[in-house]
Coordinates of C-alpha atoms and ligand atoms in Angstrom, one line a residue:
X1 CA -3.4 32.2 -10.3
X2 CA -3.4 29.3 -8.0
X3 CA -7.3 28.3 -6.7
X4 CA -7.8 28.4 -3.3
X5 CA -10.4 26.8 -1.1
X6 CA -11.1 26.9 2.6
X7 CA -14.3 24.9 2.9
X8 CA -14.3 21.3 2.2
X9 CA -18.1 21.7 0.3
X10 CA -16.3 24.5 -2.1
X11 CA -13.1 21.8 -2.5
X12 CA -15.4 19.0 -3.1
X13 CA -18.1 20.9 -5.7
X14 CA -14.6 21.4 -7.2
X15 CA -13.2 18.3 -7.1
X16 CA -16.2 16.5 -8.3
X17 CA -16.3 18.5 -11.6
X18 CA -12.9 17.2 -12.7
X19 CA -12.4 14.7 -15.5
X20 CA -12.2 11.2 -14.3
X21 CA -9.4 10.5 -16.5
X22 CA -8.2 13.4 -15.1
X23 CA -4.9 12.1 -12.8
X24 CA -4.7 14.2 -9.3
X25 CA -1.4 14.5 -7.5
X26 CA -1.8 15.6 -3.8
X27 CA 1.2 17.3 -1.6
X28 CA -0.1 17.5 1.8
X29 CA 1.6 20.0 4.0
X30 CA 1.6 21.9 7.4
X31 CA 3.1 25.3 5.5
X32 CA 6.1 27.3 6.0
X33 CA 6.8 25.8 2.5
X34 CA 10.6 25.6 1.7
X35 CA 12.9 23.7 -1.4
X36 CA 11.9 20.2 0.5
X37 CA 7.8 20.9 0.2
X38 CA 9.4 22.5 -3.2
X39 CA 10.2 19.3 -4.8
X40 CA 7.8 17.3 -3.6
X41 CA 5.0 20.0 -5.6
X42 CA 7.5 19.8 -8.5
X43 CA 7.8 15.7 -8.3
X44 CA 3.5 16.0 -8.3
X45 CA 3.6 18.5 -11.5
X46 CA 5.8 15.9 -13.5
X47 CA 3.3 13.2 -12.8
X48 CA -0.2 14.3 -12.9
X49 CA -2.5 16.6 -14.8
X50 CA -2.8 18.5 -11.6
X51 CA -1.3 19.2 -8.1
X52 CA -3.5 20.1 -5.5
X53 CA -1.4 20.8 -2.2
X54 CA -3.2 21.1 1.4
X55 CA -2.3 23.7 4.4
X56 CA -3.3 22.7 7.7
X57 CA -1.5 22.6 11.1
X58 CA -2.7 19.8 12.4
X59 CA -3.4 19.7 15.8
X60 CA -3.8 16.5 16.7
X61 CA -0.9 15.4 16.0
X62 CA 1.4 18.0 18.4
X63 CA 1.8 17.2 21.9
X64 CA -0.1 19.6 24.9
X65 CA 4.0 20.6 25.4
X66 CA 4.8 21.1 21.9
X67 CA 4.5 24.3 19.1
X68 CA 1.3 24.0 18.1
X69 CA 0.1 27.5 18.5
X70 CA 3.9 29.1 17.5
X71 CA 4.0 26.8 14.4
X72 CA 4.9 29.2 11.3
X73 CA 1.7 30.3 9.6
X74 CA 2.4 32.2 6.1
X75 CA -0.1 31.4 4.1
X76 CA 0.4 33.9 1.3
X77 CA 4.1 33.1 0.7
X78 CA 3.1 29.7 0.7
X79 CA 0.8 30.2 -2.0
X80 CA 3.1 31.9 -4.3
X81 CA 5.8 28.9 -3.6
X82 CA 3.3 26.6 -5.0
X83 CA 1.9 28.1 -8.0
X84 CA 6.1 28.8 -8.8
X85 CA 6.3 24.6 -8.5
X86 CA 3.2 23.6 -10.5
X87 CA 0.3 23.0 -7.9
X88 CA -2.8 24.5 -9.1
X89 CA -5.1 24.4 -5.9
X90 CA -4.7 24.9 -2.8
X91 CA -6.8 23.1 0.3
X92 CA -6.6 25.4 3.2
X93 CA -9.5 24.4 5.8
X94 CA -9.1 26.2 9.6
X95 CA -9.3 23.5 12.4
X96 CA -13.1 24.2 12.8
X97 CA -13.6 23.0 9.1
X98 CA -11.9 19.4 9.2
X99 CA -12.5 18.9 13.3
X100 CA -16.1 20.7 13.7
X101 CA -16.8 19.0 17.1
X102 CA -13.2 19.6 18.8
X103 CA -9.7 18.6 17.2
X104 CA -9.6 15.6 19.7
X105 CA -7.5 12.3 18.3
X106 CA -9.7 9.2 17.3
X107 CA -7.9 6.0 17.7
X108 CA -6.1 4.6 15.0
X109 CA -3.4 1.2 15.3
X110 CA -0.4 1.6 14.0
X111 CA 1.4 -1.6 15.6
X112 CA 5.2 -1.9 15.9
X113 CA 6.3 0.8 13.1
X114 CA 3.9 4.0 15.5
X115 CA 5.8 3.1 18.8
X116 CA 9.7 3.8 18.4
X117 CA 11.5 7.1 17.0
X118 CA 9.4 9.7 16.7
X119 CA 6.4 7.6 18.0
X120 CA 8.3 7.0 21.5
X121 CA 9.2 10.7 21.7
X122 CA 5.8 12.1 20.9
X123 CA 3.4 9.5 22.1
X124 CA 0.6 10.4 20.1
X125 CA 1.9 12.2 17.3
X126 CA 1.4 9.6 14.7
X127 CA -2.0 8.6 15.5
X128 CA -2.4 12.2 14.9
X129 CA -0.7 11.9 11.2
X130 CA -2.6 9.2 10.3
X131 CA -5.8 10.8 11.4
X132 CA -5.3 13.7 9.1
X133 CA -3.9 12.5 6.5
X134 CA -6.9 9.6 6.1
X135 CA -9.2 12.7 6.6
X136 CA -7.6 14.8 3.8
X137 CA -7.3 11.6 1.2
X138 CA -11.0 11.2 1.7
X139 CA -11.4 14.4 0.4
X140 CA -9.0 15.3 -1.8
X141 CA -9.3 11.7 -3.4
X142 CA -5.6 11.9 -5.0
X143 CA -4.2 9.5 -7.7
X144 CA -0.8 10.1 -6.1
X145 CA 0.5 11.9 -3.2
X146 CA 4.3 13.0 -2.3
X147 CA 5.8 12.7 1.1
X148 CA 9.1 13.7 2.0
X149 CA 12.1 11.0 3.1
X150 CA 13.1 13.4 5.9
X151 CA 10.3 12.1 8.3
X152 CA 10.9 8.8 6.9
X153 CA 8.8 7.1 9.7
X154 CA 5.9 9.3 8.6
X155 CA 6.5 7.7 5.5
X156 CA 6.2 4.4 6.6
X157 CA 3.1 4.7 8.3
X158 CA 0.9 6.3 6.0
X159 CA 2.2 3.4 3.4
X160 CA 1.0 0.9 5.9
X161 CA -2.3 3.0 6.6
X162 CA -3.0 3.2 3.0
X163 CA -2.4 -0.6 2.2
X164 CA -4.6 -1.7 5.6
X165 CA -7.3 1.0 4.7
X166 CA -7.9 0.4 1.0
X167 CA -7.1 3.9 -0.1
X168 CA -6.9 4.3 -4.0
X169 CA -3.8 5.9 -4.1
X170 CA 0.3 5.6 -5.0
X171 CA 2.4 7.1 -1.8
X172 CA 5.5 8.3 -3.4
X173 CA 8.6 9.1 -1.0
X174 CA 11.0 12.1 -2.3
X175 CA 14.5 12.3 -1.6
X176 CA 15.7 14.4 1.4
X177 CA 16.3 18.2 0.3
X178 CA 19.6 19.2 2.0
X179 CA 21.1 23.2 2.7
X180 CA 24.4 23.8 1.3
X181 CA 25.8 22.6 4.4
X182 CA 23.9 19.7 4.3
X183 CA 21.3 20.3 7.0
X184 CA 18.0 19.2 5.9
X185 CA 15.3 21.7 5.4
X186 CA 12.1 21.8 7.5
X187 CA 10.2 24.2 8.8
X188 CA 11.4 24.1 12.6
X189 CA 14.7 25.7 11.0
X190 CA 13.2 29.2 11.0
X191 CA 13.3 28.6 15.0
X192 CA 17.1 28.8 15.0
X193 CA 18.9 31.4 16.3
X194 CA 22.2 31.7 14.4
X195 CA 24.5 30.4 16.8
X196 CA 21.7 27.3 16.9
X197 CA 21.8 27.3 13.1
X198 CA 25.4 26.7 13.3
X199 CA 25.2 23.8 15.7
X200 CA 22.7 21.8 13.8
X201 CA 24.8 20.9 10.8
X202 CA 26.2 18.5 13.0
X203 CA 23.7 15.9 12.4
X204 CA 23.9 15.8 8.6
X205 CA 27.6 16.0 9.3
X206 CA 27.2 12.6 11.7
X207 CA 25.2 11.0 9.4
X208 CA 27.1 11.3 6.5
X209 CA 30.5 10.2 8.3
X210 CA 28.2 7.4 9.6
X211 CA 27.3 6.1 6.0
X212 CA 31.3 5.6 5.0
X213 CA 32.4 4.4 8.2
X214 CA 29.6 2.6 9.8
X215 CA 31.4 -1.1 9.1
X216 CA 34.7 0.4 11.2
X217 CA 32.3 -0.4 14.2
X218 CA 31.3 -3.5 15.9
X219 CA 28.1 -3.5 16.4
X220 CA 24.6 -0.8 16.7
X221 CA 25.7 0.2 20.4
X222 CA 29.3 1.0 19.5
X223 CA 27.9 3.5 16.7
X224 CA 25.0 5.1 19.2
X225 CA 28.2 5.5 21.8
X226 CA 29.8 7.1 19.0
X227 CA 27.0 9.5 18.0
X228 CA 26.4 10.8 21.8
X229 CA 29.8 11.4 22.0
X230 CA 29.9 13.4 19.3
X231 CA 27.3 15.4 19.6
X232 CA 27.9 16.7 23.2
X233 CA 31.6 17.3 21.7
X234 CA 30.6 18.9 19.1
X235 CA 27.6 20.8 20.1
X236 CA 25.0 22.0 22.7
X237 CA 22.2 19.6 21.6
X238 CA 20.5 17.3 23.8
X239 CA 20.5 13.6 21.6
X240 CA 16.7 12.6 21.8
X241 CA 17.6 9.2 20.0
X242 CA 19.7 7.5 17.6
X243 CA 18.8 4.4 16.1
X244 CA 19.9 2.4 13.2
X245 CA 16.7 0.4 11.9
X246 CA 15.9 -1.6 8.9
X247 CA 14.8 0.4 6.1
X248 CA 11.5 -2.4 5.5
X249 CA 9.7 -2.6 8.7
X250 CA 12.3 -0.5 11.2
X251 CA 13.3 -3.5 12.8
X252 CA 16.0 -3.1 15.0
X253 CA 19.2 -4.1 13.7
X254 CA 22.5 -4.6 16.3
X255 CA 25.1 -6.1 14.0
X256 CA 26.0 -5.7 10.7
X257 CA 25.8 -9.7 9.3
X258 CA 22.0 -8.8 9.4
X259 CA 20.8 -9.7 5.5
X260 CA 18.1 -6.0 6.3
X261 CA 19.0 -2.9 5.0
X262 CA 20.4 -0.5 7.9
X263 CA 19.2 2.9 8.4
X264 CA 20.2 5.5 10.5
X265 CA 17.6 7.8 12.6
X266 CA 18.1 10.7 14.7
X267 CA 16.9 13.5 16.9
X268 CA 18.0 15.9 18.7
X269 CA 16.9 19.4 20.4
X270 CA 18.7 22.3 19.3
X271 CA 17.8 25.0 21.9
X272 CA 14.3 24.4 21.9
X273 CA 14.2 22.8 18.7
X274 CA 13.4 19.5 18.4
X275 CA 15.6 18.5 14.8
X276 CA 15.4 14.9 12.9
X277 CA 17.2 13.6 9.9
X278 CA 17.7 10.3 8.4
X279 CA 20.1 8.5 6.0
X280 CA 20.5 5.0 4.5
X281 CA 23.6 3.0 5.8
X282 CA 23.6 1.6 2.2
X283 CA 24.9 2.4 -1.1
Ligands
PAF301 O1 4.6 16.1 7.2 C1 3.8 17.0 7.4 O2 3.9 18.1 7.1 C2 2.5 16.5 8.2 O3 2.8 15.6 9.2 C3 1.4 16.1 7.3 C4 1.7 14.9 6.5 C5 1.0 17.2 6.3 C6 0.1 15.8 8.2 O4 -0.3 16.9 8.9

């Protein structure tokens, strides 16, 4: 059965009792677990002599307009889908345990890589991420921990936090897990309606036609022309932005004689859902 603690003074009289040698792999989450969180626990198993995964909807990093009290909260199923993958422990602290004054956001700089994307859309939002996530490495003390590709700028940020803060521990990125359709799992799926559900494969559908064809156009704005045409022909979704980025540093890229590594970024609200996806222009 898979050990669960809710106090970080019962997770740390735990933690402290493991082997040094012992090698900890850490899968933080926000819940409402699917194949994508799946893999990541699985990826962790592989590598470590344990997985311990986290549970906590942060709430400093969702805007006063956003889903924080309707996020998806399922902590049982959860449980069972991590034990299934390999984790061993699960962290699940309320908000009064990891923010005991008040779940206000502290400060944190996150220069140029915090301010476009998601960062633009959601000012705030990463300060939020890296706020936790420092928070939960400080007390889960991992070896290794597993991020998903899907929020790739996520994954960016917490590299950079973890090389400017000193933190003892290998950030692995895991490959985007896809439906059969090709939309790529997250959590905010299970706010589809069907009809919504239908529309949303576009993205995947854009981005994949994107990573043959990209070279056919002249330059970054004749793609993003491209892509809002598409989507309002296509579907009912609002484009929140596309971007094609460098991979290193998410520097802006407009043509295509550029030596960096394009990547393409979007978002786009689905009914109320707000959807993102990623793929690399690159073979
Ligand atoms: O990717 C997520 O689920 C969250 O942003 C994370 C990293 C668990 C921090 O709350």
């Amino acid at each position: 059965m898979i050990q669960i603690f809710r106090t970080i003074p019962e997770f740390r009289n735990f933690r402290k009792n493991l082997p040094r040698e012992m090698k900890v792999g850490f899968v933080p989450t926000m819940g409402a677990l699917h194949e994508g969180h799946a893999s990541l626990v699985s990826s962790s198993a592989k590598e470590n002599d344990i997985t311990i995964s986290s549970v906590f909807v942060n709430p400093t990093q969702f805007g006063p307009k956003e889903d924080l009290s309707k996020y998806p909260r399922m902590l049982e199923k959860d449980a069972e889908i991590l034990e299934k993958n390999g984790a061993t422990v699960l962290f699940a602290p309320s908000t009064a345990e990891i923010y005991p004054e008040s779940p206000s956001q502290i400060g944190f700089t996150i220069q140029s890589l915090g301010d476009k994307l998601c960062g633009a859309s959601r000012p705030g939002h990463f300060n939020g991420v890296v706020q936790v996530v420092s928070l939960l490495f400080h007390i889960v003390r991992p070896d290794n921990a597993y991020f998903g590709e899907k929020d790739f700028q996520q994954l960016m940020i917490i590299r950079q936090l973890v090389a400017e803060q000193h933190f003892e521990v290998n950030i692995h990125g895991c490959p985007i897990v896809r439906e059969s359709d090709g939309l790529a799992m997250s959590s905010r799926n299970l706010y589809l309606s069907a009809e919504e559900r239908s529309q949303a494969v576009v993205l995947s559908q854009i981005l994949f036609y994107l990573k043959e064809h990209y070279h056919q156009f002249k330059d970054a704005d004749a793609v993003k022309s491209f892509v809002s045409e598409q989507i309002s022909k296509k579907s009912v979704m609002r484009l929140d932005y596309f971007e094609i980025l460098s991979e290193k540093g998410l520097k802006d890229i407009a043509v295509w004689e550029n030596t960096e590594k394009p990547h393409a970024f979007i978002a786009a609200f689905c009914g109320n859902t707000r959807l993102i996806d990623n793929i690399p222009l690159f073979s």
